[in-house]
Coordinates of C-alpha atoms and ligand atoms in Angstrom, one line a residue:
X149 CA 257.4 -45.8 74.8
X150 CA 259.9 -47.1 71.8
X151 CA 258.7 -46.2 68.8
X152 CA 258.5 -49.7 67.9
X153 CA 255.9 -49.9 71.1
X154 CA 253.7 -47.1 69.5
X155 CA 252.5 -49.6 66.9
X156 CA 251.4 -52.3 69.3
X157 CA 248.2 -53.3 68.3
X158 CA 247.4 -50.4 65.7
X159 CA 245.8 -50.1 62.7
X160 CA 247.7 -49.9 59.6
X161 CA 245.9 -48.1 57.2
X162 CA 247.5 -45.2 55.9
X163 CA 250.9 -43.5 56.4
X164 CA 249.4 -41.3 58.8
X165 CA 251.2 -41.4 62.1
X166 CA 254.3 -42.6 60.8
X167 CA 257.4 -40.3 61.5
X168 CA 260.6 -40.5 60.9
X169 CA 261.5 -42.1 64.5
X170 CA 259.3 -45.0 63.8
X171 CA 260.3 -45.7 60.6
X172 CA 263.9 -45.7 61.6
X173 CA 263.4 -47.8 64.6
X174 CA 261.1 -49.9 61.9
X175 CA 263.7 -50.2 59.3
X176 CA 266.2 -51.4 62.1
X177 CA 264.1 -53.7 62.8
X178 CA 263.8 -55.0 59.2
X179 CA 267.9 -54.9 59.2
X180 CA 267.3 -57.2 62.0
X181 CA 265.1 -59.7 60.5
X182 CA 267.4 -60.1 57.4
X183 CA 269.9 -61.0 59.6
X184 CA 267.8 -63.5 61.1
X185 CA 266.3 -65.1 57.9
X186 CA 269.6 -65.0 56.4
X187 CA 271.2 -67.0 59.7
X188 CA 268.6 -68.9 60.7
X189 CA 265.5 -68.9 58.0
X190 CA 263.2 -67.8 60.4
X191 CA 262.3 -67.4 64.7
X192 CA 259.6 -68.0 66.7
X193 CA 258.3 -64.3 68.0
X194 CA 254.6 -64.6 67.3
X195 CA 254.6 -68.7 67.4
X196 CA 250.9 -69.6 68.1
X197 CA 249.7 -66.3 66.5
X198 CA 247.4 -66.4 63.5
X199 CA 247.2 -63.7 60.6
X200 CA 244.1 -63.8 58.2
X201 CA 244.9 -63.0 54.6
X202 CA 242.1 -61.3 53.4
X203 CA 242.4 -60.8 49.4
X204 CA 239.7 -59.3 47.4
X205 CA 241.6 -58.4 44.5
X206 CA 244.8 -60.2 42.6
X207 CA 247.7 -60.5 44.0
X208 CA 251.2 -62.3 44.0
X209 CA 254.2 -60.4 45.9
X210 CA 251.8 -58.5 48.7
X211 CA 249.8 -62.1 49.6
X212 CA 252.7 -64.5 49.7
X213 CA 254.6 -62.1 51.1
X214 CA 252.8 -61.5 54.0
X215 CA 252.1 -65.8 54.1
X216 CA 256.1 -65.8 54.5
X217 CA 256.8 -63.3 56.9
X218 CA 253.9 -64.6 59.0
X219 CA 255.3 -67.9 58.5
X220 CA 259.0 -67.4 59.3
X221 CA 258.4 -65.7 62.6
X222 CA 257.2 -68.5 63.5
X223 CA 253.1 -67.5 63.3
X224 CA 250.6 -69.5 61.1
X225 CA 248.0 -67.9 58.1
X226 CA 244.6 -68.3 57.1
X227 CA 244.9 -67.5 53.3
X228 CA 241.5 -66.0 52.0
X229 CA 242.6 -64.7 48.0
X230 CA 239.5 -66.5 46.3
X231 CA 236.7 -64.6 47.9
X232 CA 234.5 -65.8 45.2
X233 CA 234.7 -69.4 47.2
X234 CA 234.4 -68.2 50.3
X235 CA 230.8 -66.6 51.6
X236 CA 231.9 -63.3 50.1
X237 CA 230.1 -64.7 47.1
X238 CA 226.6 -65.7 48.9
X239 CA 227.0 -61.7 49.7
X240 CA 228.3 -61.4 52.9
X241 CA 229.2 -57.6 53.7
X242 CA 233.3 -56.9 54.6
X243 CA 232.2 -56.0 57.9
X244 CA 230.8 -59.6 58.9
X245 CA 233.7 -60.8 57.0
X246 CA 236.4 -59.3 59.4
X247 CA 233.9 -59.7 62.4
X248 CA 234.3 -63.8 61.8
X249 CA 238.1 -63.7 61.0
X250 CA 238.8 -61.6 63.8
X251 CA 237.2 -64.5 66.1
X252 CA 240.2 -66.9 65.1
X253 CA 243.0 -64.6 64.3
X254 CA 244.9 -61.9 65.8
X255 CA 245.9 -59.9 62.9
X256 CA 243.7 -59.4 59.6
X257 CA 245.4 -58.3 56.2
X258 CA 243.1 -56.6 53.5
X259 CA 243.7 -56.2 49.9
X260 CA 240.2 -54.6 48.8
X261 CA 238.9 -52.9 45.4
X262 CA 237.2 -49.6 47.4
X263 CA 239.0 -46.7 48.4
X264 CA 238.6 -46.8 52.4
X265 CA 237.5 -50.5 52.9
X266 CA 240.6 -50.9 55.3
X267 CA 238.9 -48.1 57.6
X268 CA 235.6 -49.6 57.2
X269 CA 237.1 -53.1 57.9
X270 CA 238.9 -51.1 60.8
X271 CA 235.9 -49.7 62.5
X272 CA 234.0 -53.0 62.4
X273 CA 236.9 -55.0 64.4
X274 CA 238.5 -55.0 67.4
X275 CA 242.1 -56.5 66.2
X276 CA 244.5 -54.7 64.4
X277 CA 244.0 -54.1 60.4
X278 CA 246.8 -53.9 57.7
X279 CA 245.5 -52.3 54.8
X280 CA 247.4 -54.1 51.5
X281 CA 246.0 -51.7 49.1
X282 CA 242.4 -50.0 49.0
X283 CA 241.6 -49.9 45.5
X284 CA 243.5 -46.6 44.4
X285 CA 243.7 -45.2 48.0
X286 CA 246.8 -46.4 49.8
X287 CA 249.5 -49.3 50.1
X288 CA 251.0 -48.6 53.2
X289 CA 253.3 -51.6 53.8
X290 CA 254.4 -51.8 50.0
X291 CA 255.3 -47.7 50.8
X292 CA 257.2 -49.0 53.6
X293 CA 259.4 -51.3 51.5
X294 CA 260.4 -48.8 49.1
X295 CA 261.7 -46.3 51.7
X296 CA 263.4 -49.7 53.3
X297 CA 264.8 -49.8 50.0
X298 CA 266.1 -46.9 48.7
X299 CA 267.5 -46.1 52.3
X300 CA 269.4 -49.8 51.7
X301 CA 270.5 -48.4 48.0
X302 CA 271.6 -45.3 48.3
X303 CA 272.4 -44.9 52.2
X304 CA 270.2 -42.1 52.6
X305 CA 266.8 -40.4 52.7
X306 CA 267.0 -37.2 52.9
X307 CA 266.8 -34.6 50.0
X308 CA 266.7 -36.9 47.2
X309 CA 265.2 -36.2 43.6
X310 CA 262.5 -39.2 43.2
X311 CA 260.8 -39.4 39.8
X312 CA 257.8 -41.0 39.8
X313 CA 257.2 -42.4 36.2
X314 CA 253.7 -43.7 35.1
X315 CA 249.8 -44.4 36.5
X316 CA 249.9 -42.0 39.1
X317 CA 246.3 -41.4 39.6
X318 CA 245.6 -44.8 40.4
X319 CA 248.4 -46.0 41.6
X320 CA 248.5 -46.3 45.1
X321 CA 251.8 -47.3 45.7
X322 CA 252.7 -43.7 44.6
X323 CA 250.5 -42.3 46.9
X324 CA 251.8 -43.6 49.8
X325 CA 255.2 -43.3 49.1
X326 CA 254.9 -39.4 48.3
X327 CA 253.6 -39.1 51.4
X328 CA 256.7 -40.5 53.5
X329 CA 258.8 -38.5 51.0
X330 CA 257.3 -35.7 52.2
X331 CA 259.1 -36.6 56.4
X332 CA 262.4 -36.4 54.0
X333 CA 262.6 -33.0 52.3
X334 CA 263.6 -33.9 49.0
X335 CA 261.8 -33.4 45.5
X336 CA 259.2 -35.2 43.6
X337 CA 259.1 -35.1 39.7
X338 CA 255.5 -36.5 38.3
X339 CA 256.0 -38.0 34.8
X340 CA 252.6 -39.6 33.4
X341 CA 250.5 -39.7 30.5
X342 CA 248.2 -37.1 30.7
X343 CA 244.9 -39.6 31.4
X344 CA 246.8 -40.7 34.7
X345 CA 248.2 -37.4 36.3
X346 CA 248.6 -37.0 40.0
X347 CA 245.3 -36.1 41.6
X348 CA 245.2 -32.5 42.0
X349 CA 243.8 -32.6 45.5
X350 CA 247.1 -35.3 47.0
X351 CA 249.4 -32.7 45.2
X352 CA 247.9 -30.1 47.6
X353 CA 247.7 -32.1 50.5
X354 CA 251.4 -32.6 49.8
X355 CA 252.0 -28.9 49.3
X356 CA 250.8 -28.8 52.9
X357 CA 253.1 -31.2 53.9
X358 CA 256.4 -29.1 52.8
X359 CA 257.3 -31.5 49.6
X360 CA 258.7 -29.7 46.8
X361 CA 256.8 -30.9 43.6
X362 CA 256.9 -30.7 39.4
X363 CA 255.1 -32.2 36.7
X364 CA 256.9 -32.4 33.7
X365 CA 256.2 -33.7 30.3
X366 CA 258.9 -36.2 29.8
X367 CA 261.2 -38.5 31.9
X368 CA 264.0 -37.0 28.9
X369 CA 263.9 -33.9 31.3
X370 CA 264.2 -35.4 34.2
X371 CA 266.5 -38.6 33.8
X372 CA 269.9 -36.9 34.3
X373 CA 269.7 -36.2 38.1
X374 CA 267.0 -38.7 39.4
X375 CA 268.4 -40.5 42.5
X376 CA 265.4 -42.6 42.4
X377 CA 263.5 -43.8 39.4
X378 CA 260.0 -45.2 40.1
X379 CA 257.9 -46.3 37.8
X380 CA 254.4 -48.5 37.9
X381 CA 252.1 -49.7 35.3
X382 CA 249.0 -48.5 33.8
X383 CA 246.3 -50.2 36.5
X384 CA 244.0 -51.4 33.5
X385 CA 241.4 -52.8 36.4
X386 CA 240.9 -48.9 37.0
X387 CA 239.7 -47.6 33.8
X388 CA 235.8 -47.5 33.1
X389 CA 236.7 -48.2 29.2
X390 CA 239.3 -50.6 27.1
X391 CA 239.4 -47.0 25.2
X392 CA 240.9 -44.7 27.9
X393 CA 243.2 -47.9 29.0
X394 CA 244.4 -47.9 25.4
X395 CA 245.4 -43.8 25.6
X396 CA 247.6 -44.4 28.7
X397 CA 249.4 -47.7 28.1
X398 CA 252.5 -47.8 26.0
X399 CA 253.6 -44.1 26.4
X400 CA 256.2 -44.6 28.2
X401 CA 259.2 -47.4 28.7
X402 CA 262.5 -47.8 30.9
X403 CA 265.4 -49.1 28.3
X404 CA 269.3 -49.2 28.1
X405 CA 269.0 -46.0 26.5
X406 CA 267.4 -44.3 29.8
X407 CA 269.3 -46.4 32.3
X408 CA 272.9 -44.5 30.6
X409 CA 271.8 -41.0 31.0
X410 CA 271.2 -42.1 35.0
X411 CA 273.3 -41.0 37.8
X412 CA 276.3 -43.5 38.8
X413 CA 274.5 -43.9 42.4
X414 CA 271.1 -44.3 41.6
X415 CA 268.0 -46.7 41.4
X416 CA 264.8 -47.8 39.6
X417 CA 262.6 -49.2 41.7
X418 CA 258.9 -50.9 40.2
X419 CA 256.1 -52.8 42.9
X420 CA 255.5 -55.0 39.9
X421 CA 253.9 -56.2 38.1
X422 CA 255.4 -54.5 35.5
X423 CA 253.3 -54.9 31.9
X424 CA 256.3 -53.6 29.6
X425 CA 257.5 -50.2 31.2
X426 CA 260.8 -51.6 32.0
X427 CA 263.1 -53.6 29.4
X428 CA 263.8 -56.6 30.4
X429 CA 267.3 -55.6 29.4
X430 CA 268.0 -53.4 32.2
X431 CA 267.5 -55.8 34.5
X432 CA 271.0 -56.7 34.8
X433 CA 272.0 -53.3 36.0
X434 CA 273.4 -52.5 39.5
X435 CA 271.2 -49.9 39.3
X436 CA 267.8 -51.9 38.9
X437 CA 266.7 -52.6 42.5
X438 CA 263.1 -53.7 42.0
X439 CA 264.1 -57.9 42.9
X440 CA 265.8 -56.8 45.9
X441 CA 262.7 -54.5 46.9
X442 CA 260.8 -57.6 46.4
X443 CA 263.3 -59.1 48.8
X444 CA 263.0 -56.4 51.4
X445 CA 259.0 -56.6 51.2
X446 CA 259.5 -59.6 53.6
X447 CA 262.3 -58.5 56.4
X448 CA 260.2 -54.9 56.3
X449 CA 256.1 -57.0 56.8
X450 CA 258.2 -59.0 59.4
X451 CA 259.2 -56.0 61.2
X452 CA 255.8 -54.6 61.1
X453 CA 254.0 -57.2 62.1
X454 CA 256.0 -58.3 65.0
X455 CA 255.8 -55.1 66.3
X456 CA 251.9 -54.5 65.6
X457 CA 251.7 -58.0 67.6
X458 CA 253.9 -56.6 70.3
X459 CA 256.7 -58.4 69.8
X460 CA 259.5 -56.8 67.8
X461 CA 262.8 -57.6 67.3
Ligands
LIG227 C1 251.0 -52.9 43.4 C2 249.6 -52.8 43.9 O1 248.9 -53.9 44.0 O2 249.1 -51.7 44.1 N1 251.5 -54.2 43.5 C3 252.1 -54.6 44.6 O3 251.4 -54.6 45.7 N2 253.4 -54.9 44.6 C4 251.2 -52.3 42.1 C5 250.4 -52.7 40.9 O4 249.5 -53.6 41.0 O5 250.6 -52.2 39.8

């Protein structure tokens, strides 16, 4: 079996399962679709398959994202993002939900608010699930893109110094992405407001998992031999109170001034949105790679999701 083959109608709900063999034979793949969007705009793998958008919570990159990698290989989307007009509102549970979408379409993505509503989603149906974020849990196809991308920036994975900068409690982007930093040796620097540190319990997991770790106080410690720089916003939807929000946002922000202590060859990477924690300034450095890893999100939920449909290119 390719490795590409091994995700033939799988979940995707986690990072779990993913090695390094997959993703390599995934990122090829992605290399592959960028040469086809770029020649040609788009083919026609999964023509006459349907993918059902399931959004429960805001989005702009992951939704339309996936609406134009579905649609440039050729497949077709059912776009649920306002649940509150659909009969998510008359109370209809997530698993009824996926039950009916599954009857019409061959692929459901899920954006959800709960931690583990892509496994519950999971268990109810019989076709494949892609989680796109479980309320601070995971974001496996967003993790996915920023490998994609720093592999395309810096030619390389292994042992690099990644600093992840910002809300990494609930940010789930971070959590995932630690995760397949962990298949690459490496380190990982945690710089965050004190309100928002790495869970104690996914630093032990990730212990387990071989990656070397460090917290440290302030990105001024740090900035001078980061390869990659990756920072998120405070996720103000997390907070119970405007008052703890308030004690986390602002601390810390990306500006010239940071980008000229960085390394020649490195990057800074954001998932946006980003609320302020980068300048807008440094947007026009080489360096700043977070438009491109917008770009990359589609040729990488291309790959995926002809090869979870069992056609890959
Ligand atoms: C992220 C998310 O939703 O977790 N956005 C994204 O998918 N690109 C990050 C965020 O919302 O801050």
């Amino acid at each position: 079996m390719t490795s590409l083959e091994w995700l033939r109608g799988r979940d995707v709900l986690g990072t779990a399962g993913l090695d390094r063999e997959n993703l390599d034979a995934l990122f090829a793949s992605a290399r592959r679709m960028r040469s086809i969007v770029k020649d040609r705009g788009g083919t026609d793998l999964l023509r006459g398959r349907v993918l059902a958008n399931l959004f429960y919570e805001p989005s702009t990159r992951t939704s339309s994202c996936f609406v134009a990698s579905m649609t440039r290989l050729g497949g077709s989307v059912i776009p649920i993002s306002e649940v509150r007009y659909s009969s998510v509102s008359k109370g209809e549970s997530l698993r009824d939900t996926v039950r009916t979408l599954e009857a019409y379409a061959d692929v459901i993505v899920l954006r959800h608010p709960e931690e583990g509503a892509a496994k519950i989603a999971a268990d109810a149906a019989k076709k494949p699930i892609i989680n796109a974020g479980d309320g601070p849990g995971e974001h496996p196809t967003q993790a996915l893109l920023d490998l994609f991308t720093i592999r395309e920036e810096l030619g390389r994975l292994d042992g690099l110094t990644v600093t992840l900068l910002g809300d990494l409690k609930h940010g789930r982007t971070v959590h995932s992405l630690a995760k397949l930093l962990a298949l690459y040796g490496g380190r990982v620097r945690y710089v965050s407001p004190e309100a928002v540190r790495m869970p104690d319990p996914l630093v032990a997991e990730l212990r387990g998992r071989g990656l070397a770790q460090s917290e440290h106080r302030s990105l001024d410690e740090v900035v001078a031999d980061t390869d990659v720089l990756y920072v998120t916003r405070v996720q103000k939807e997390r907070f119970a109170s405007e008052d703890e929000y308030a004690k986390a946002q602002g601390s810390y922000r990306v500006d010239l001034a940071t980008v000229a202590r960085m390394k020649e060859k490195s990057c800074i990477m954001h998932p946006l949105p980003r609320v302020g924690e980068i300048d807008e300034a440094v947007d026009d450095d080489r360096r700043a790679a977070y438009f491109r890893q917008v770009e990359n999100g589609m040729y990488v939920r291309m790959a995926l999701l002809a090869a979870v449909l069992g056609s890959p290119a």
